[in-house]
mmCIF file of C-alpha atoms in Angstrom:
data_model
loop_
_atom_site.group_PDB
_atom_site.id
_atom_site.type_symbol
_atom_site.label_atom_id
_atom_site.label_comp_id
_atom_site.label_asym_id
_atom_site.label_seq_id
_atom_site.Cartn_x
_atom_site.Cartn_y
_atom_site.Cartn_z
ATOM 1 C CA ASP A 310 0.000 0.000 0.000
ATOM 2 C CA ALA A 311 1.177 3.512 -0.822
ATOM 3 C CA LYS A 312 2.310 5.635 2.091
ATOM 4 C CA THR A 313 0.042 8.604 2.628
ATOM 5 C CA THR A 314 0.635 11.803 4.560
ATOM 6 C CA GLN A 315 -2.068 13.912 6.159
ATOM 7 C CA PRO A 316 -2.064 16.912 8.475
ATOM 8 C CA PRO A 317 -2.481 15.754 12.075
ATOM 9 C CA SER A 318 -5.409 18.044 12.808
ATOM 10 C CA MET A 319 -7.829 20.545 11.275
ATOM 11 C CA ASP A 320 -10.700 22.710 12.425
ATOM 12 C CA CYS A 321 -13.832 23.549 10.466
ATOM 13 C CA ALA A 322 -16.811 25.739 11.293
ATOM 14 C CA GLU A 323 -20.171 24.010 11.449
ATOM 15 C CA GLY A 324 -22.069 24.356 8.176
ATOM 16 C CA ARG A 325 -18.956 25.103 6.146
ATOM 17 C CA ALA A 326 -17.182 22.735 3.801
ATOM 18 C CA ALA A 327 -14.396 20.656 5.303
ATOM 19 C CA ASN A 328 -11.547 19.981 2.874
ATOM 20 C CA LEU A 329 -9.158 17.290 4.071
ATOM 21 C CA PRO A 330 -5.949 16.885 2.051
ATOM 22 C CA CYS A 331 -3.895 13.758 1.521
ATOM 23 C CA ASN A 332 -0.570 13.293 -0.231
ATOM 24 C CA HIS A 333 0.161 9.919 -1.843
ATOM 25 C CA SER A 334 3.026 10.646 -4.226
ATOM 26 C CA THR A 335 4.165 6.990 -4.341
ATOM 27 C CA ILE A 336 0.787 5.553 -5.229
ATOM 28 C CA SER A 337 0.881 2.939 -7.992
ATOM 29 C CA GLY A 338 -1.407 2.821 -10.986
ATOM 30 C CA ASN A 339 -3.536 0.023 -9.504
ATOM 31 C CA GLU A 340 -3.964 1.496 -6.059
ATOM 32 C CA TYR A 341 -7.218 3.112 -5.087
ATOM 33 C CA VAL A 342 -7.484 6.023 -2.674
ATOM 34 C CA TYR A 343 -9.761 5.149 0.228
ATOM 35 C CA TRP A 344 -11.109 7.340 3.002
ATOM 36 C CA TYR A 345 -12.399 6.113 6.340
ATOM 37 C CA ARG A 346 -13.308 7.953 9.492
ATOM 38 C CA GLN A 347 -13.402 6.986 13.137
ATOM 39 C CA ILE A 348 -15.750 8.691 15.496
ATOM 40 C CA HIS A 349 -14.736 8.485 19.132
ATOM 41 C CA SER A 350 -15.115 5.007 20.650
ATOM 42 C CA GLN A 351 -16.370 3.438 17.430
ATOM 43 C CA GLY A 352 -14.771 1.303 14.723
ATOM 44 C CA PRO A 353 -13.728 3.072 11.516
ATOM 45 C CA GLN A 354 -16.413 3.720 8.924
ATOM 46 C CA TYR A 355 -15.975 3.638 5.156
ATOM 47 C CA ILE A 356 -16.581 6.987 3.444
ATOM 48 C CA ILE A 357 -15.550 6.837 -0.205
ATOM 49 C CA HIS A 358 -12.898 5.590 -2.591
ATOM 50 C CA GLY A 359 -11.684 6.275 -6.121
ATOM 51 C CA LEU A 360 -8.997 5.499 -8.663
ATOM 52 C CA LYS A 361 -8.654 8.407 -11.091
ATOM 53 C CA ASN A 362 -11.993 10.105 -11.454
ATOM 54 C CA ASN A 363 -13.614 12.306 -8.869
ATOM 55 C CA GLU A 364 -16.262 10.523 -6.863
ATOM 56 C CA THR A 365 -19.303 11.665 -4.918
ATOM 57 C CA ASN A 366 -21.706 9.860 -2.645
ATOM 58 C CA GLU A 367 -24.167 10.781 0.064
ATOM 59 C CA MET A 368 -21.392 11.346 2.574
ATOM 60 C CA ALA A 369 -18.657 13.188 0.718
ATOM 61 C CA SER A 370 -16.808 14.031 -2.476
ATOM 62 C CA LEU A 371 -13.343 12.843 -3.417
ATOM 63 C CA ILE A 372 -11.183 14.955 -5.687
ATOM 64 C CA ILE A 373 -8.069 13.220 -7.061
ATOM 65 C CA THR A 374 -5.438 15.246 -8.908
ATOM 66 C CA GLU A 375 -4.667 14.284 -12.480
ATOM 67 C CA ASP A 376 -1.213 12.986 -11.534
ATOM 68 C CA ARG A 377 -2.818 11.026 -8.631
ATOM 69 C CA LYS A 378 -0.218 12.279 -6.196
ATOM 70 C CA SER A 379 -2.750 13.883 -3.912
ATOM 71 C CA SER A 380 -6.441 13.991 -3.155
ATOM 72 C CA THR A 381 -8.955 15.962 -1.125
ATOM 73 C CA LEU A 382 -11.949 14.690 0.785
ATOM 74 C CA ILE A 383 -14.743 17.226 0.900
ATOM 75 C CA LEU A 384 -17.550 17.225 3.442
ATOM 76 C CA PRO A 385 -19.814 19.864 1.865
ATOM 77 C CA HIS A 386 -21.657 21.005 4.991
ATOM 78 C CA ALA A 387 -19.837 19.836 8.089
ATOM 79 C CA THR A 388 -21.858 19.103 11.214
ATOM 80 C CA LEU A 389 -20.741 18.516 14.788
ATOM 81 C CA ARG A 390 -21.245 14.792 14.179
ATOM 82 C CA ASP A 391 -18.502 14.880 11.545
ATOM 83 C CA THR A 392 -15.898 15.421 14.271
ATOM 84 C CA ALA A 393 -13.671 12.379 13.892
ATOM 85 C CA VAL A 394 -10.282 11.097 12.781
ATOM 86 C CA TYR A 395 -10.156 10.798 8.986
ATOM 87 C CA TYR A 396 -7.848 8.250 7.381
ATOM 88 C CA CYS A 397 -6.586 8.348 3.792
ATOM 89 C CA ILE A 398 -5.292 5.003 2.512
ATOM 90 C CA GLY A 399 -3.714 3.928 -0.757
ATOM 91 C CA HIS A 400 -4.846 0.378 -1.372
ATOM 92 C CA ASN A 401 -4.607 -2.337 -4.007
ATOM 93 C CA TYR A 402 -7.548 -4.753 -3.809
ATOM 94 C CA GLY A 403 -6.813 -8.126 -2.319
ATOM 95 C CA GLN A 404 -4.210 -6.650 0.019
ATOM 96 C CA ASN A 405 -4.547 -5.553 3.594
ATOM 97 C CA PHE A 406 -5.490 -2.014 4.583
ATOM 98 C CA VAL A 407 -2.818 -0.068 6.452
ATOM 99 C CA PHE A 408 -4.097 2.867 8.489
ATOM 100 C CA GLY A 409 -1.844 5.833 9.217
ATOM 101 C CA PRO A 410 -2.369 8.360 12.021
ATOM 102 C CA GLY A 411 -4.995 10.293 10.010
ATOM 103 C CA THR A 412 -6.320 13.817 10.457
ATOM 104 C CA ARG A 413 -8.284 14.746 13.545
ATOM 105 C CA LEU A 414 -11.104 17.002 12.296
ATOM 106 C CA SER A 415 -12.842 19.169 14.839
ATOM 107 C CA VAL A 416 -16.089 20.776 13.690
ATOM 108 C CA LEU A 417 -16.681 23.862 15.789
ATOM 109 C CA PRO A 418 -20.089 25.391 16.565
ATOM 110 C CA GLY B 5 -26.343 -10.840 11.595
ATOM 111 C CA ALA B 6 -26.094 -7.794 9.391
ATOM 112 C CA GLY B 7 -22.745 -6.551 10.663
ATOM 113 C CA VAL B 8 -19.418 -7.722 12.049
ATOM 114 C CA SER B 9 -19.912 -9.104 15.534
ATOM 115 C CA GLN B 10 -17.189 -9.239 18.170
ATOM 116 C CA SER B 11 -17.239 -10.844 21.562
ATOM 117 C CA PRO B 12 -16.783 -10.182 24.347
ATOM 118 C CA SER B 13 -17.249 -6.426 24.188
ATOM 119 C CA ASN B 14 -15.149 -6.044 27.324
ATOM 120 C CA LYS B 15 -12.589 -8.372 28.849
ATOM 121 C CA VAL B 16 -10.672 -7.841 32.061
ATOM 122 C CA THR B 17 -7.916 -10.311 32.786
ATOM 123 C CA GLU B 18 -4.933 -10.733 35.025
ATOM 124 C CA LYS B 19 -1.382 -10.458 33.772
ATOM 125 C CA GLY B 20 -0.128 -13.832 32.619
ATOM 126 C CA LYS B 21 -3.528 -15.263 31.698
ATOM 127 C CA ASP B 22 -4.517 -16.285 28.169
ATOM 128 C CA VAL B 23 -7.453 -14.633 26.402
ATOM 129 C CA GLU B 24 -9.473 -15.424 23.306
ATOM 130 C CA LEU B 25 -11.294 -12.802 21.296
ATOM 131 C CA ARG B 26 -13.903 -13.762 18.732
ATOM 132 C CA CYS B 27 -14.982 -12.193 15.468
ATOM 133 C CA ASP B 28 -17.984 -13.141 13.324
ATOM 134 C CA PRO B 29 -17.587 -11.457 9.923
ATOM 135 C CA ILE B 30 -20.371 -10.499 7.577
ATOM 136 C CA SER B 31 -21.672 -13.585 5.798
ATOM 137 C CA GLY B 32 -19.972 -14.076 2.443
ATOM 138 C CA HIS B 33 -17.027 -11.816 3.173
ATOM 139 C CA THR B 34 -13.819 -13.589 2.245
ATOM 140 C CA ALA B 35 -11.355 -11.206 3.889
ATOM 141 C CA LEU B 36 -10.967 -10.707 7.638
ATOM 142 C CA TYR B 37 -8.664 -8.328 9.458
ATOM 143 C CA TRP B 38 -7.584 -7.819 13.055
ATOM 144 C CA TYR B 39 -6.324 -4.473 14.299
ATOM 145 C CA ARG B 40 -5.629 -3.112 17.740
ATOM 146 C CA GLN B 41 -5.888 0.417 18.973
ATOM 147 C CA SER B 42 -4.248 1.571 22.166
ATOM 148 C CA LEU B 43 -5.715 4.538 23.997
ATOM 149 C CA GLY B 44 -5.325 7.686 21.926
ATOM 150 C CA GLN B 45 -3.387 5.898 19.198
ATOM 151 C CA GLY B 46 -4.046 4.913 15.604
ATOM 152 C CA LEU B 47 -4.973 1.487 14.265
ATOM 153 C CA GLU B 48 -2.198 -1.086 14.335
ATOM 154 C CA PHE B 49 -2.561 -3.892 11.791
ATOM 155 C CA LEU B 50 -2.206 -7.372 13.279
ATOM 156 C CA ILE B 51 -3.247 -10.058 10.809
ATOM 157 C CA TYR B 52 -5.184 -10.498 7.562
ATOM 158 C CA PHE B 53 -6.999 -13.572 6.247
ATOM 159 C CA GLN B 54 -8.035 -13.799 2.595
ATOM 160 C CA GLY B 55 -9.960 -16.885 1.507
ATOM 161 C CA ASN B 56 -7.816 -20.006 1.557
ATOM 162 C CA SER B 57 -4.542 -18.121 1.190
ATOM 163 C CA ALA B 58 -1.915 -18.157 3.914
ATOM 164 C CA PRO B 59 -2.688 -15.331 6.334
ATOM 165 C CA ASP B 60 -0.578 -12.195 6.440
ATOM 166 C CA LYS B 61 0.774 -12.295 9.983
ATOM 167 C CA SER B 62 3.281 -9.518 9.523
ATOM 168 C CA GLY B 63 1.622 -7.262 12.102
ATOM 169 C CA LEU B 64 1.549 -9.659 15.043
ATOM 170 C CA PRO B 65 3.720 -8.032 17.724
ATOM 171 C CA SER B 66 5.062 -11.211 19.307
ATOM 172 C CA ASP B 67 4.704 -14.976 19.334
ATOM 173 C CA ARG B 68 2.227 -14.626 22.199
ATOM 174 C CA PHE B 69 -0.294 -13.501 19.587
ATOM 175 C CA SER B 70 -1.956 -15.939 17.203
ATOM 176 C CA ALA B 71 -5.144 -16.056 15.195
ATOM 177 C CA GLU B 72 -7.074 -18.590 13.237
ATOM 178 C CA ARG B 73 -10.047 -18.548 10.981
ATOM 179 C CA THR B 74 -12.126 -21.693 10.847
ATOM 180 C CA GLY B 75 -14.154 -22.623 7.793
ATOM 181 C CA GLY B 76 -13.443 -19.291 6.198
ATOM 182 C CA SER B 77 -15.777 -17.548 8.617
ATOM 183 C CA VAL B 78 -15.351 -17.055 12.365
ATOM 184 C CA SER B 79 -11.952 -15.934 13.610
ATOM 185 C CA THR B 80 -10.361 -16.158 17.033
ATOM 186 C CA LEU B 81 -7.463 -13.992 18.181
ATOM 187 C CA THR B 82 -5.556 -15.563 21.061
ATOM 188 C CA ILE B 83 -3.150 -13.729 23.326
ATOM 189 C CA GLN B 84 -1.099 -15.940 25.606
ATOM 190 C CA ARG B 85 0.484 -14.823 28.864
ATOM 191 C CA THR B 86 -1.067 -11.381 28.616
ATOM 192 C CA GLN B 87 0.938 -8.322 29.582
ATOM 193 C CA GLN B 88 -0.263 -4.899 30.641
ATOM 194 C CA GLU B 89 0.892 -3.409 27.343
ATOM 195 C CA ASP B 90 -1.611 -5.679 25.579
ATOM 196 C CA SER B 91 -4.418 -3.523 26.954
ATOM 197 C CA ALA B 92 -6.182 -2.005 23.968
ATOM 198 C CA VAL B 93 -9.296 -2.166 21.833
ATOM 199 C CA TYR B 94 -9.071 -5.087 19.427
ATOM 200 C CA LEU B 95 -10.999 -4.409 16.229
ATOM 201 C CA CYS B 96 -12.069 -6.904 13.619
ATOM 202 C CA ALA B 97 -13.140 -6.025 10.081
ATOM 203 C CA SER B 98 -14.302 -7.963 7.049
ATOM 204 C CA SER B 99 -14.627 -7.197 3.364
ATOM 205 C CA LEU B 100 -15.929 -8.751 0.186
ATOM 206 C CA VAL B 101 -12.915 -9.148 -2.046
ATOM 207 C CA GLY B 102 -13.062 -9.706 -5.729
ATOM 208 C CA LEU B 103 -13.593 -6.342 -7.308
ATOM 209 C CA ALA B 104 -12.002 -3.143 -6.117
ATOM 210 C CA THR B 105 -15.326 -1.384 -6.504
ATOM 211 C CA ASN B 106 -16.824 -3.366 -3.674
ATOM 212 C CA GLU B 107 -13.896 -3.899 -1.323
ATOM 213 C CA LYS B 108 -14.938 -1.899 1.689
ATOM 214 C CA LEU B 109 -13.993 -2.700 5.246
ATOM 215 C CA PHE B 110 -16.795 -3.145 7.737
ATOM 216 C CA PHE B 111 -15.667 -2.953 11.348
ATOM 217 C CA GLY B 112 -17.067 -4.489 14.466
ATOM 218 C CA SER B 113 -17.449 -2.542 17.694
ATOM 219 C CA GLY B 114 -14.279 -4.025 19.105
ATOM 220 C CA THR B 115 -13.249 -5.798 22.291
ATOM 221 C CA GLN B 116 -11.847 -3.612 25.039
ATOM 222 C CA LEU B 117 -9.120 -5.687 26.688
ATOM 223 C CA SER B 118 -7.804 -4.611 30.058
ATOM 224 C CA VAL B 119 -4.873 -6.492 31.575
ATOM 225 C CA LEU B 120 -4.439 -5.832 35.293
#
């Protein structure tokens, strides 16, 4: 799995968009970019994943740069319940998932 | 059940005792993972089972840790001669492997292990 780097923490005002960056400059052509989040005292929860194209679902949007060396997870209207640790993972299917330290997002009222 | 089930949810044991932690993955999921998370820390990979392939044990911290998966379904993580530093939340996850579009990890609620 590609090593990813994320800022250790970020703040976001409630109702605003939260943009969480991730660098994955060593990602291979077959590796997908996955995002999970972990709310306090719970197991991690899948958010979204993509390969080259931007992706959107009911939870978030994923923007992947054309060179695939970085990506941004966007929570369009952050709520207090979005406060969590967000993990960006480069992953090739059939292999294990390696979680880094992630970004601790604090949504402030 | 609909999700990944782990038992017990809490386990308190004395130093030196053996413990077994159980994970029931989602039916039909061929991949199963064990992670542990110490207080305030990130997820530490322990072991990964994929179908009938040999498990990836590269994350097991010592030979006191072992895991098996019977019949491609239920998994048991065993810690022998527990130490205080083994205290952590042990998380199990499963995924349906075959196509990258549907390989998503589903986590259980974890087992909180406390070694006194």
